[in-house]
Amino acid sequence: MSVERIPWVMVALADAAGSERMAQSLRLAGHEVACCDSAGSAIEAVAARNMPALAILDLALPDRRQWLKALRSGEAGKGRNRPPLLAVAALESDAPAAEADSVLKANGFLRLPCSDDCLANVVEALLMHANSSVYRPLVLVVDDSPEMRNILNVSMSAHGFRFLEASTGAEALECARANAPDVIVLDHILPDASGLALMPELQSGRDPTIIVITGDPTASLADDYTRLGATAFVRKPFGVSLLIEMIGNLCRGQVPGPGAPEGNGIAADAFSRKLEQELRQARESLARRDCRIADMEREVNELLLELGRPARYPAAP
């Protein structure tokens, strides 16, 4: 008689105490959890239970490739489904998210420490999307602030996006060439380059959707980015939920790249309606601005006439 086995989460951090803290947090969220301190113990755990529903792997582990072999191509994985993988790294670590995607083929990436709620949200999202045929867009965030990258990572992973990060222009170009992201969130000012200088190379190949973020937007800067192919321009500070919604809308109707799962299941007409709505709102905003300028000109003329001076602005025909 076959015995039904409970889905479980494997946790493997470089710090044993950290593994236990994470395991306790996940248990409080209702998950069955086992901590493994070596690739060998991972194989033993799989043999005793079954393949985990999710594996959480620290990029600081010296033998992480052996872990992958154990979970995905080794003895433990024969004839069984390969579990989704969440790669994690300490906030101060130099380990890039690009390694999680291009080397480990991870399904998600998370900077630690994070709150229990953040961890639970990311884990739930990965478990929910693990067996889905819906295409999960790959987003590259280019920003020199590790705090900003971590906030966006947690939010995007929780909403089903795959995530990459870069802190410099050089990292961004290398990551974009290696991974062909669907969307790039690009900070205008980076330590080694401006976003404008990166635009031509970032658009080579797959031609991703590019959203530019800046703390000092101007009309001329927006025009420059638009001419170079940017899709949207966002002012700092911004609401993360607004950016997530924008990325979701821009990804609707997008054609997945080679090798991507079929069935993104999202109609392109929703994206078209969104663009039409934004254009209509922009026209209405311009019309209101023109009315305000006309009112100001009229007030200046009236004031000058009261002072006995000629009107500065000719009356509108």
PDB file of C-alpha atoms in Angstrom:
ATOM      1  CA  MET A   1       0.000   0.000   0.000  1.00  0.00           C
ATOM      2  CA  SER A   2       1.401   3.381  -1.012  1.00  0.00           C
ATOM      3  CA  VAL A   3       1.749   6.032   1.660  1.00  0.00           C
ATOM      4  CA  GLU A   4       0.844   9.648   0.872  1.00  0.00           C
ATOM      5  CA  ARG A   5       3.806  11.897   1.584  1.00  0.00           C
ATOM      6  CA  ILE A   6       3.508  15.498   2.729  1.00  0.00           C
ATOM      7  CA  PRO A   7       5.125  18.157   0.495  1.00  0.00           C
ATOM      8  CA  TRP A   8       8.119  19.682   2.250  1.00  0.00           C
ATOM      9  CA  VAL A   9      10.644  22.493   1.871  1.00  0.00           C
ATOM     10  CA  MET A  10      14.395  21.888   1.999  1.00  0.00           C
ATOM     11  CA  VAL A  11      16.477  24.665   3.626  1.00  0.00           C
ATOM     12  CA  ALA A  12      20.251  24.801   3.188  1.00  0.00           C
ATOM     13  CA  LEU A  13      22.034  27.943   4.394  1.00  0.00           C
ATOM     14  CA  ALA A  14      25.751  28.410   5.040  1.00  0.00           C
ATOM     15  CA  ASP A  15      24.873  29.407   8.615  1.00  0.00           C
ATOM     16  CA  ALA A  16      23.310  26.523  10.560  1.00  0.00           C
ATOM     17  CA  ALA A  17      21.607  28.897  12.990  1.00  0.00           C
ATOM     18  CA  GLY A  18      20.204  30.836  10.042  1.00  0.00           C
ATOM     19  CA  SER A  19      18.836  27.610   8.575  1.00  0.00           C
ATOM     20  CA  GLU A  20      17.003  26.848  11.804  1.00  0.00           C
ATOM     21  CA  ARG A  21      15.567  30.369  12.036  1.00  0.00           C
ATOM     22  CA  MET A  22      14.297  30.169   8.463  1.00  0.00           C
ATOM     23  CA  ALA A  23      12.901  26.689   9.050  1.00  0.00           C
ATOM     24  CA  GLN A  24      11.041  27.870  12.146  1.00  0.00           C
ATOM     25  CA  SER A  25       9.577  30.818  10.220  1.00  0.00           C
ATOM     26  CA  LEU A  26       8.356  28.513   7.454  1.00  0.00           C
ATOM     27  CA  ARG A  27       6.907  26.037   9.950  1.00  0.00           C
ATOM     28  CA  LEU A  28       4.918  28.841  11.558  1.00  0.00           C
ATOM     29  CA  ALA A  29       3.590  29.604   8.065  1.00  0.00           C
ATOM     30  CA  GLY A  30       2.351  26.018   7.827  1.00  0.00           C
ATOM     31  CA  HIS A  31       5.129  24.319   5.827  1.00  0.00           C
ATOM     32  CA  GLU A  32       6.846  21.017   6.502  1.00  0.00           C
ATOM     33  CA  VAL A  33      10.590  21.845   6.586  1.00  0.00           C
ATOM     34  CA  ALA A  34      13.875  19.958   6.799  1.00  0.00           C
ATOM     35  CA  CYS A  35      17.340  21.528   7.134  1.00  0.00           C
ATOM     36  CA  CYS A  36      20.240  19.892   5.294  1.00  0.00           C
ATOM     37  CA  ASP A  37      23.897  20.735   5.931  1.00  0.00           C
ATOM     38  CA  SER A  38      25.456  18.876   2.997  1.00  0.00           C
ATOM     39  CA  ALA A  39      24.610  17.542  -0.447  1.00  0.00           C
ATOM     40  CA  GLY A  40      24.876  14.037   0.980  1.00  0.00           C
ATOM     41  CA  SER A  41      22.305  14.757   3.665  1.00  0.00           C
ATOM     42  CA  ALA A  42      20.049  16.212   0.964  1.00  0.00           C
ATOM     43  CA  ILE A  43      20.154  12.930  -0.960  1.00  0.00           C
ATOM     44  CA  GLU A  44      19.373  11.027   2.240  1.00  0.00           C
ATOM     45  CA  ALA A  45      16.434  13.329   3.013  1.00  0.00           C
ATOM     46  CA  VAL A  46      15.013  12.858  -0.482  1.00  0.00           C
ATOM     47  CA  ALA A  47      15.390   9.090  -0.223  1.00  0.00           C
ATOM     48  CA  ALA A  48      13.602   9.059   3.140  1.00  0.00           C
ATOM     49  CA  ARG A  49      10.798  11.428   2.097  1.00  0.00           C
ATOM     50  CA  ASN A  50      10.425  12.396  -1.550  1.00  0.00           C
ATOM     51  CA  MET A  51      11.606  15.295  -3.677  1.00  0.00           C
ATOM     52  CA  PRO A  52      10.939  18.584  -1.846  1.00  0.00           C
ATOM     53  CA  ALA A  53       8.241  20.922  -3.095  1.00  0.00           C
ATOM     54  CA  LEU A  54      10.877  23.691  -2.919  1.00  0.00           C
ATOM     55  CA  ALA A  55      14.613  23.865  -2.188  1.00  0.00           C
ATOM     56  CA  ILE A  56      16.139  27.019  -0.622  1.00  0.00           C
ATOM     57  CA  LEU A  57      19.867  27.197  -1.350  1.00  0.00           C
ATOM     58  CA  ASP A  58      22.427  29.725  -0.059  1.00  0.00           C
ATOM     59  CA  LEU A  59      24.791  31.122  -2.716  1.00  0.00           C
ATOM     60  CA  ALA A  60      27.482  31.208   0.003  1.00  0.00           C
ATOM     61  CA  LEU A  61      27.579  27.401   0.203  1.00  0.00           C
ATOM     62  CA  PRO A  62      30.950  26.258  -1.172  1.00  0.00           C
ATOM     63  CA  ASP A  63      29.506  23.087  -2.718  1.00  0.00           C
ATOM     64  CA  ARG A  64      26.290  24.532  -4.150  1.00  0.00           C
ATOM     65  CA  ARG A  65      26.875  22.886  -7.539  1.00  0.00           C
ATOM     66  CA  GLN A  66      26.917  19.532  -5.758  1.00  0.00           C
ATOM     67  CA  TRP A  67      23.572  20.449  -4.243  1.00  0.00           C
ATOM     68  CA  LEU A  68      22.205  21.059  -7.710  1.00  0.00           C
ATOM     69  CA  LYS A  69      23.543  17.732  -8.856  1.00  0.00           C
ATOM     70  CA  ALA A  70      21.850  16.053  -5.918  1.00  0.00           C
ATOM     71  CA  LEU A  71      18.530  17.793  -6.501  1.00  0.00           C
ATOM     72  CA  ARG A  72      18.338  18.000 -10.279  1.00  0.00           C
ATOM     73  CA  SER A  73      20.505  15.530 -12.091  1.00  0.00           C
ATOM     74  CA  GLY A  74      21.935  13.107  -9.576  1.00  0.00           C
ATOM     75  CA  GLU A  75      20.734   9.943  -7.951  1.00  0.00           C
ATOM     76  CA  ALA A  76      17.963  11.683  -6.035  1.00  0.00           C
ATOM     77  CA  GLY A  77      16.384  13.130  -9.139  1.00  0.00           C
ATOM     78  CA  LYS A  78      16.064   9.991 -11.230  1.00  0.00           C
ATOM     79  CA  GLY A  79      12.504   9.519 -12.340  1.00  0.00           C
ATOM     80  CA  ARG A  80      11.231  12.333 -10.154  1.00  0.00           C
ATOM     81  CA  ASN A  81      10.148  15.899 -10.720  1.00  0.00           C
ATOM     82  CA  ARG A  82      12.856  18.469 -10.145  1.00  0.00           C
ATOM     83  CA  PRO A  83      11.878  20.924  -7.408  1.00  0.00           C
ATOM     84  CA  PRO A  84      11.840  24.697  -7.894  1.00  0.00           C
ATOM     85  CA  LEU A  85      14.867  26.407  -6.381  1.00  0.00           C
ATOM     86  CA  LEU A  86      15.006  29.649  -4.362  1.00  0.00           C
ATOM     87  CA  ALA A  87      18.555  31.033  -4.199  1.00  0.00           C
ATOM     88  CA  VAL A  88      19.372  33.309  -1.258  1.00  0.00           C
ATOM     89  CA  ALA A  89      22.329  35.540  -0.342  1.00  0.00           C
ATOM     90  CA  ALA A  90      23.175  37.928   2.478  1.00  0.00           C
ATOM     91  CA  LEU A  91      22.443  41.594   1.785  1.00  0.00           C
ATOM     92  CA  GLU A  92      26.136  42.496   2.134  1.00  0.00           C
ATOM     93  CA  SER A  93      27.237  39.560  -0.035  1.00  0.00           C
ATOM     94  CA  ASP A  94      28.828  40.099  -3.452  1.00  0.00           C
ATOM     95  CA  ALA A  95      26.870  37.179  -4.881  1.00  0.00           C
ATOM     96  CA  PRO A  96      24.811  38.546  -7.808  1.00  0.00           C
ATOM     97  CA  ALA A  97      21.289  37.524  -8.680  1.00  0.00           C
ATOM     98  CA  ALA A  98      22.607  36.793 -12.176  1.00  0.00           C
ATOM     99  CA  GLU A  99      24.356  33.697 -10.799  1.00  0.00           C
ATOM    100  CA  ALA A 100      21.058  32.477  -9.384  1.00  0.00           C
ATOM    101  CA  ASP A 101      19.461  32.596 -12.829  1.00  0.00           C
ATOM    102  CA  SER A 102      22.240  31.841 -15.310  1.00  0.00           C
ATOM    103  CA  VAL A 103      24.306  29.343 -13.281  1.00  0.00           C
ATOM    104  CA  LEU A 104      21.919  27.747 -10.808  1.00  0.00           C
ATOM    105  CA  LYS A 105      18.814  28.099 -12.984  1.00  0.00           C
ATOM    106  CA  ALA A 106      16.961  29.164  -9.853  1.00  0.00           C
ATOM    107  CA  ASN A 107      13.281  30.050  -9.937  1.00  0.00           C
ATOM    108  CA  GLY A 108      13.747  32.953  -7.530  1.00  0.00           C
ATOM    109  CA  PHE A 109      16.361  34.998  -5.682  1.00  0.00           C
ATOM    110  CA  LEU A 110      16.100  36.609  -2.240  1.00  0.00           C
ATOM    111  CA  ARG A 111      18.423  38.815  -0.203  1.00  0.00           C
ATOM    112  CA  LEU A 112      18.708  38.037   3.512  1.00  0.00           C
ATOM    113  CA  PRO A 113      17.775  38.988   6.144  1.00  0.00           C
ATOM    114  CA  CYS A 114      14.159  39.537   5.262  1.00  0.00           C
ATOM    115  CA  SER A 115      10.973  39.593   7.294  1.00  0.00           C
ATOM    116  CA  ASP A 116       8.948  36.445   7.914  1.00  0.00           C
ATOM    117  CA  ASP A 117       6.139  37.888   5.796  1.00  0.00           C
ATOM    118  CA  CYS A 118       8.482  38.529   2.861  1.00  0.00           C
ATOM    119  CA  LEU A 119       9.874  35.005   3.043  1.00  0.00           C
ATOM    120  CA  ALA A 120       6.391  33.499   3.262  1.00  0.00           C
ATOM    121  CA  ASN A 121       5.158  35.531   0.283  1.00  0.00           C
ATOM    122  CA  VAL A 122       8.083  34.523  -1.937  1.00  0.00           C
ATOM    123  CA  VAL A 123       7.826  30.855  -0.958  1.00  0.00           C
ATOM    124  CA  GLU A 124       4.060  30.804  -1.570  1.00  0.00           C
ATOM    125  CA  ALA A 125       4.532  32.462  -4.970  1.00  0.00           C
ATOM    126  CA  LEU A 126       7.165  29.934  -6.038  1.00  0.00           C
ATOM    127  CA  LEU A 127       5.064  27.002  -4.879  1.00  0.00           C
ATOM    128  CA  MET A 128       2.035  28.412  -6.676  1.00  0.00           C
ATOM    129  CA  HIS A 129       3.901  29.011  -9.955  1.00  0.00           C
ATOM    130  CA  ALA A 130       6.049  25.868  -9.832  1.00  0.00           C
ATOM    131  CA  ASN A 131       3.704  23.744 -11.934  1.00  0.00           C
ATOM    132  CA  SER A 132       2.127  26.560 -13.912  1.00  0.00           C
ATOM    133  CA  SER A 133       2.409  26.745 -17.708  1.00  0.00           C
ATOM    134  CA  VAL A 134       2.097  30.536 -17.560  1.00  0.00           C
ATOM    135  CA  TYR A 135       5.241  32.249 -18.818  1.00  0.00           C
ATOM    136  CA  ARG A 136       7.007  34.157 -16.016  1.00  0.00           C
ATOM    137  CA  PRO A 137       8.707  37.280 -17.424  1.00  0.00           C
ATOM    138  CA  LEU A 138      12.348  37.838 -16.490  1.00  0.00           C
ATOM    139  CA  VAL A 139      13.005  41.312 -15.022  1.00  0.00           C
ATOM    140  CA  LEU A 140      16.478  42.854 -14.700  1.00  0.00           C
ATOM    141  CA  VAL A 141      16.699  45.688 -12.134  1.00  0.00           C
ATOM    142  CA  VAL A 142      19.706  47.982 -12.599  1.00  0.00           C
ATOM    143  CA  ASP A 143      20.183  50.181  -9.517  1.00  0.00           C
ATOM    144  CA  ASP A 144      23.180  50.905  -7.284  1.00  0.00           C
ATOM    145  CA  SER A 145      21.060  50.755  -4.113  1.00  0.00           C
ATOM    146  CA  PRO A 146      21.056  47.232  -2.584  1.00  0.00           C
ATOM    147  CA  GLU A 147      18.023  48.169  -0.477  1.00  0.00           C
ATOM    148  CA  MET A 148      16.031  49.146  -3.577  1.00  0.00           C
ATOM    149  CA  ARG A 149      17.061  45.974  -5.407  1.00  0.00           C
ATOM    150  CA  ASN A 150      16.043  43.826  -2.457  1.00  0.00           C
ATOM    151  CA  ILE A 151      12.641  45.519  -2.105  1.00  0.00           C
ATOM    152  CA  LEU A 152      11.919  45.042  -5.806  1.00  0.00           C
ATOM    153  CA  ASN A 153      13.210  41.463  -5.705  1.00  0.00           C
ATOM    154  CA  VAL A 154      10.836  40.491  -2.903  1.00  0.00           C
ATOM    155  CA  SER A 155       7.866  42.214  -4.547  1.00  0.00           C
ATOM    156  CA  MET A 156       8.511  40.862  -8.039  1.00  0.00           C
ATOM    157  CA  SER A 157       9.145  37.313  -6.834  1.00  0.00           C
ATOM    158  CA  ALA A 158       5.909  37.444  -4.845  1.00  0.00           C
ATOM    159  CA  HIS A 159       4.055  38.491  -8.022  1.00  0.00           C
ATOM    160  CA  GLY A 160       5.482  35.626 -10.091  1.00  0.00           C
ATOM    161  CA  PHE A 161       8.249  37.454 -11.972  1.00  0.00           C
ATOM    162  CA  ARG A 162      11.728  36.022 -12.300  1.00  0.00           C
ATOM    163  CA  PHE A 163      14.343  38.466 -11.036  1.00  0.00           C
ATOM    164  CA  LEU A 164      17.870  39.573 -11.910  1.00  0.00           C
ATOM    165  CA  GLU A 165      19.853  42.479 -10.507  1.00  0.00           C
ATOM    166  CA  ALA A 166      22.867  44.629 -11.404  1.00  0.00           C
ATOM    167  CA  SER A 167      24.457  47.521  -9.522  1.00  0.00           C
ATOM    168  CA  THR A 168      26.568  49.019 -12.329  1.00  0.00           C
ATOM    169  CA  GLY A 169      26.330  49.592 -16.049  1.00  0.00           C
ATOM    170  CA  ALA A 170      28.982  46.955 -16.750  1.00  0.00           C
ATOM    171  CA  GLU A 171      27.083  44.346 -14.718  1.00  0.00           C
ATOM    172  CA  ALA A 172      23.856  45.293 -16.482  1.00  0.00           C
ATOM    173  CA  LEU A 173      25.328  44.771 -19.957  1.00  0.00           C
ATOM    174  CA  GLU A 174      26.883  41.442 -18.983  1.00  0.00           C
ATOM    175  CA  CYS A 175      23.674  40.237 -17.355  1.00  0.00           C
ATOM    176  CA  ALA A 176      21.488  41.350 -20.270  1.00  0.00           C
ATOM    177  CA  ARG A 177      23.707  39.579 -22.821  1.00  0.00           C
ATOM    178  CA  ALA A 178      23.743  36.348 -20.806  1.00  0.00           C
ATOM    179  CA  ASN A 179      20.043  36.200 -19.884  1.00  0.00           C
ATOM    180  CA  ALA A 180      17.984  38.221 -22.420  1.00  0.00           C
ATOM    181  CA  PRO A 181      15.522  39.730 -19.889  1.00  0.00           C
ATOM    182  CA  ASP A 182      11.989  40.609 -20.923  1.00  0.00           C
ATOM    183  CA  VAL A 183      11.972  43.852 -18.913  1.00  0.00           C
ATOM    184  CA  ILE A 184      14.799  46.096 -17.685  1.00  0.00           C
ATOM    185  CA  VAL A 185      14.193  48.591 -14.864  1.00  0.00           C
ATOM    186  CA  LEU A 186      17.057  51.051 -15.399  1.00  0.00           C
ATOM    187  CA  ASP A 187      18.248  53.753 -13.010  1.00  0.00           C
ATOM    188  CA  HIS A 188      19.325  56.871 -14.909  1.00  0.00           C
ATOM    189  CA  ILE A 189      22.438  57.503 -12.767  1.00  0.00           C
ATOM    190  CA  LEU A 190      24.819  54.598 -12.087  1.00  0.00           C
ATOM    191  CA  PRO A 191      28.333  54.563 -10.581  1.00  0.00           C
ATOM    192  CA  ASP A 192      30.063  53.894 -13.908  1.00  0.00           C
ATOM    193  CA  ALA A 193      27.638  55.117 -16.569  1.00  0.00           C
ATOM    194  CA  SER A 194      24.394  56.880 -17.307  1.00  0.00           C
ATOM    195  CA  GLY A 195      21.337  54.971 -18.393  1.00  0.00           C
ATOM    196  CA  LEU A 196      21.352  56.879 -21.689  1.00  0.00           C
ATOM    197  CA  ALA A 197      24.792  55.517 -22.557  1.00  0.00           C
ATOM    198  CA  LEU A 198      23.612  51.951 -21.903  1.00  0.00           C
ATOM    199  CA  MET A 199      20.418  52.087 -23.950  1.00  0.00           C
ATOM    200  CA  PRO A 200      21.818  51.064 -27.387  1.00  0.00           C
ATOM    201  CA  GLU A 201      23.593  47.963 -26.049  1.00  0.00           C
ATOM    202  CA  LEU A 202      20.763  46.959 -23.715  1.00  0.00           C
ATOM    203  CA  GLN A 203      18.399  46.912 -26.678  1.00  0.00           C
ATOM    204  CA  SER A 204      20.588  44.761 -28.894  1.00  0.00           C
ATOM    205  CA  GLY A 205      19.384  41.214 -29.429  1.00  0.00           C
ATOM    206  CA  ARG A 206      16.008  40.525 -27.805  1.00  0.00           C
ATOM    207  CA  ASP A 207      14.944  44.211 -27.635  1.00  0.00           C
ATOM    208  CA  PRO A 208      13.562  44.209 -24.065  1.00  0.00           C
ATOM    209  CA  THR A 209      10.998  46.572 -22.590  1.00  0.00           C
ATOM    210  CA  ILE A 210      12.935  49.278 -20.693  1.00  0.00           C
ATOM    211  CA  ILE A 211      11.522  51.316 -17.796  1.00  0.00           C
ATOM    212  CA  VAL A 212      13.728  54.230 -16.698  1.00  0.00           C
ATOM    213  CA  ILE A 213      13.677  55.472 -13.087  1.00  0.00           C
ATOM    214  CA  THR A 214      15.187  58.771 -11.947  1.00  0.00           C
ATOM    215  CA  GLY A 215      14.967  61.217  -9.069  1.00  0.00           C
ATOM    216  CA  ASP A 216      15.249  64.276 -11.319  1.00  0.00           C
ATOM    217  CA  PRO A 217      13.054  63.842 -14.401  1.00  0.00           C
ATOM    218  CA  THR A 218      12.857  66.504 -17.093  1.00  0.00           C
ATOM    219  CA  ALA A 219      10.934  66.654 -20.351  1.00  0.00           C
ATOM    220  CA  SER A 220      14.147  66.689 -22.398  1.00  0.00           C
ATOM    221  CA  LEU A 221      15.526  63.652 -20.538  1.00  0.00           C
ATOM    222  CA  ALA A 222      12.298  61.747 -21.115  1.00  0.00           C
ATOM    223  CA  ASP A 223      12.454  62.672 -24.816  1.00  0.00           C
ATOM    224  CA  ASP A 224      16.053  61.425 -25.052  1.00  0.00           C
ATOM    225  CA  TYR A 225      15.139  58.065 -23.525  1.00  0.00           C
ATOM    226  CA  THR A 226      12.032  57.749 -25.671  1.00  0.00           C
ATOM    227  CA  ARG A 227      14.049  58.326 -28.840  1.00  0.00           C
ATOM    228  CA  LEU A 228      16.423  55.570 -27.746  1.00  0.00           C
ATOM    229  CA  GLY A 229      13.537  53.151 -27.237  1.00  0.00           C
ATOM    230  CA  ALA A 230      12.532  53.393 -23.566  1.00  0.00           C
ATOM    231  CA  THR A 231       8.919  52.402 -22.958  1.00  0.00           C
ATOM    232  CA  ALA A 232       8.209  54.205 -19.673  1.00  0.00           C
ATOM    233  CA  PHE A 233       9.723  56.846 -17.392  1.00  0.00           C
ATOM    234  CA  VAL A 234       9.161  56.692 -13.607  1.00  0.00           C
ATOM    235  CA  ARG A 235      10.032  59.355 -11.047  1.00  0.00           C
ATOM    236  CA  LYS A 236      11.635  58.514  -7.687  1.00  0.00           C
ATOM    237  CA  PRO A 237      10.320  57.972  -5.104  1.00  0.00           C
ATOM    238  CA  PHE A 238       7.690  55.661  -6.553  1.00  0.00           C
ATOM    239  CA  GLY A 239       5.261  53.111  -5.201  1.00  0.00           C
ATOM    240  CA  VAL A 240       6.502  49.553  -5.686  1.00  0.00           C
ATOM    241  CA  SER A 241       2.954  48.350  -6.356  1.00  0.00           C
ATOM    242  CA  LEU A 242       2.653  50.921  -9.157  1.00  0.00           C
ATOM    243  CA  LEU A 243       5.873  49.682 -10.767  1.00  0.00           C
ATOM    244  CA  ILE A 244       4.758  46.049 -10.445  1.00  0.00           C
ATOM    245  CA  GLU A 245       1.442  46.905 -12.101  1.00  0.00           C
ATOM    246  CA  MET A 246       3.245  48.779 -14.872  1.00  0.00           C
ATOM    247  CA  ILE A 247       5.554  45.823 -15.554  1.00  0.00           C
ATOM    248  CA  GLY A 248       2.596  43.456 -15.605  1.00  0.00           C
ATOM    249  CA  ASN A 249       0.747  45.660 -18.084  1.00  0.00           C
ATOM    250  CA  LEU A 250       3.790  46.055 -20.323  1.00  0.00           C
ATOM    251  CA  CYS A 251       4.349  42.291 -20.360  1.00  0.00           C
ATOM    252  CA  ARG A 252       0.838  41.543 -21.544  1.00  0.00           C
ATOM    253  CA  GLY A 253       0.877  40.160 -25.064  1.00  0.00           C
ATOM    254  CA  GLN A 254       4.665  39.864 -25.009  1.00  0.00           C
ATOM    255  CA  VAL A 255       6.087  36.982 -27.041  1.00  0.00           C
ATOM    256  CA  PRO A 256       8.263  34.672 -24.903  1.00  0.00           C
ATOM    257  CA  GLY A 257      11.839  34.125 -26.011  1.00  0.00           C
ATOM    258  CA  PRO A 258      13.274  30.868 -27.383  1.00  0.00           C
ATOM    259  CA  GLY A 259      12.843  27.978 -24.985  1.00  0.00           C
ATOM    260  CA  ALA A 260      10.250  29.748 -22.846  1.00  0.00           C
ATOM    261  CA  PRO A 261       7.199  27.782 -21.680  1.00  0.00           C
ATOM    262  CA  GLU A 262       4.171  28.098 -23.903  1.00  0.00           C
ATOM    263  CA  GLY A 263       0.888  29.626 -22.926  1.00  0.00           C
ATOM    264  CA  ASN A 264       1.436  33.033 -21.383  1.00  0.00           C
ATOM    265  CA  GLY A 265      -2.352  33.260 -21.553  1.00  0.00           C
ATOM    266  CA  ILE A 266      -2.537  37.064 -21.492  1.00  0.00           C
ATOM    267  CA  ALA A 267      -4.239  38.925 -24.316  1.00  0.00           C
ATOM    268  CA  ALA A 268      -2.485  41.765 -26.133  1.00  0.00           C
ATOM    269  CA  ASP A 269      -5.670  43.845 -26.389  1.00  0.00           C
ATOM    270  CA  ALA A 270      -5.496  44.615 -22.655  1.00  0.00           C
ATOM    271  CA  PHE A 271      -2.100  46.199 -23.220  1.00  0.00           C
ATOM    272  CA  SER A 272      -3.480  48.210 -26.149  1.00  0.00           C
ATOM    273  CA  ARG A 273      -6.367  49.482 -24.030  1.00  0.00           C
ATOM    274  CA  LYS A 274      -3.918  50.485 -21.307  1.00  0.00           C
ATOM    275  CA  LEU A 275      -1.814  52.469 -23.778  1.00  0.00           C
ATOM    276  CA  GLU A 276      -4.899  54.200 -25.174  1.00  0.00           C
ATOM    277  CA  GLN A 277      -5.978  55.134 -21.652  1.00  0.00           C
ATOM    278  CA  GLU A 278      -2.535  56.545 -20.829  1.00  0.00           C
ATOM    279  CA  LEU A 279      -2.475  58.568 -24.058  1.00  0.00           C
ATOM    280  CA  ARG A 280      -5.936  59.960 -23.335  1.00  0.00           C
ATOM    281  CA  GLN A 281      -4.893  60.941 -19.818  1.00  0.00           C
ATOM    282  CA  ALA A 282      -1.745  62.606 -21.174  1.00  0.00           C
ATOM    283  CA  ARG A 283      -3.779  64.651 -23.683  1.00  0.00           C
ATOM    284  CA  GLU A 284      -6.197  65.725 -20.955  1.00  0.00           C
ATOM    285  CA  SER A 285      -3.283  66.742 -18.727  1.00  0.00           C
ATOM    286  CA  LEU A 286      -1.763  68.835 -21.530  1.00  0.00           C
ATOM    287  CA  ALA A 287      -5.112  70.501 -22.191  1.00  0.00           C
ATOM    288  CA  ARG A 288      -5.465  71.424 -18.505  1.00  0.00           C
ATOM    289  CA  ARG A 289      -1.925  72.806 -18.479  1.00  0.00           C
ATOM    290  CA  ASP A 290      -2.639  74.956 -21.555  1.00  0.00           C
ATOM    291  CA  CYS A 291      -5.744  76.338 -19.848  1.00  0.00           C
ATOM    292  CA  ARG A 292      -3.739  77.236 -16.740  1.00  0.00           C
ATOM    293  CA  ILE A 293      -1.099  79.003 -18.850  1.00  0.00           C
ATOM    294  CA  ALA A 294      -3.809  80.991 -20.668  1.00  0.00           C
ATOM    295  CA  ASP A 295      -5.331  82.024 -17.315  1.00  0.00           C
ATOM    296  CA  MET A 296      -1.937  83.163 -16.034  1.00  0.00           C
ATOM    297  CA  GLU A 297      -1.279  85.217 -19.185  1.00  0.00           C
ATOM    298  CA  ARG A 298      -4.673  86.898 -18.839  1.00  0.00           C
ATOM    299  CA  GLU A 299      -3.999  87.765 -15.189  1.00  0.00           C
ATOM    300  CA  VAL A 300      -0.588  89.255 -16.078  1.00  0.00           C
ATOM    301  CA  ASN A 301      -2.140  91.375 -18.842  1.00  0.00           C
ATOM    302  CA  GLU A 302      -4.866  92.656 -16.514  1.00  0.00           C
ATOM    303  CA  LEU A 303      -2.288  93.559 -13.871  1.00  0.00           C
ATOM    304  CA  LEU A 304      -0.141  95.436 -16.408  1.00  0.00           C
ATOM    305  CA  LEU A 305      -3.173  97.351 -17.688  1.00  0.00           C
ATOM    306  CA  GLU A 306      -3.995  98.406 -14.136  1.00  0.00           C
ATOM    307  CA  LEU A 307      -0.447  99.731 -13.813  1.00  0.00           C
ATOM    308  CA  GLY A 308      -0.811 101.648 -17.076  1.00  0.00           C
ATOM    309  CA  ARG A 309       1.636  99.520 -19.036  1.00  0.00           C
ATOM    310  CA  PRO A 310       1.085  97.767 -22.368  1.00  0.00           C
ATOM    311  CA  ALA A 311      -0.028  94.164 -22.205  1.00  0.00           C
ATOM    312  CA  ARG A 312       2.866  91.711 -22.414  1.00  0.00           C
ATOM    313  CA  TYR A 313       0.941  88.877 -24.027  1.00  0.00           C
ATOM    314  CA  PRO A 314      -1.298  89.438 -27.070  1.00  0.00           C
ATOM    315  CA  ALA A 315      -4.885  88.401 -26.595  1.00  0.00           C
ATOM    316  CA  ALA A 316      -5.772  85.053 -28.078  1.00  0.00           C
ATOM    317  CA  PRO A 317      -7.773  85.337 -31.326  1.00  0.00           C
TER     318      PRO A 317
END
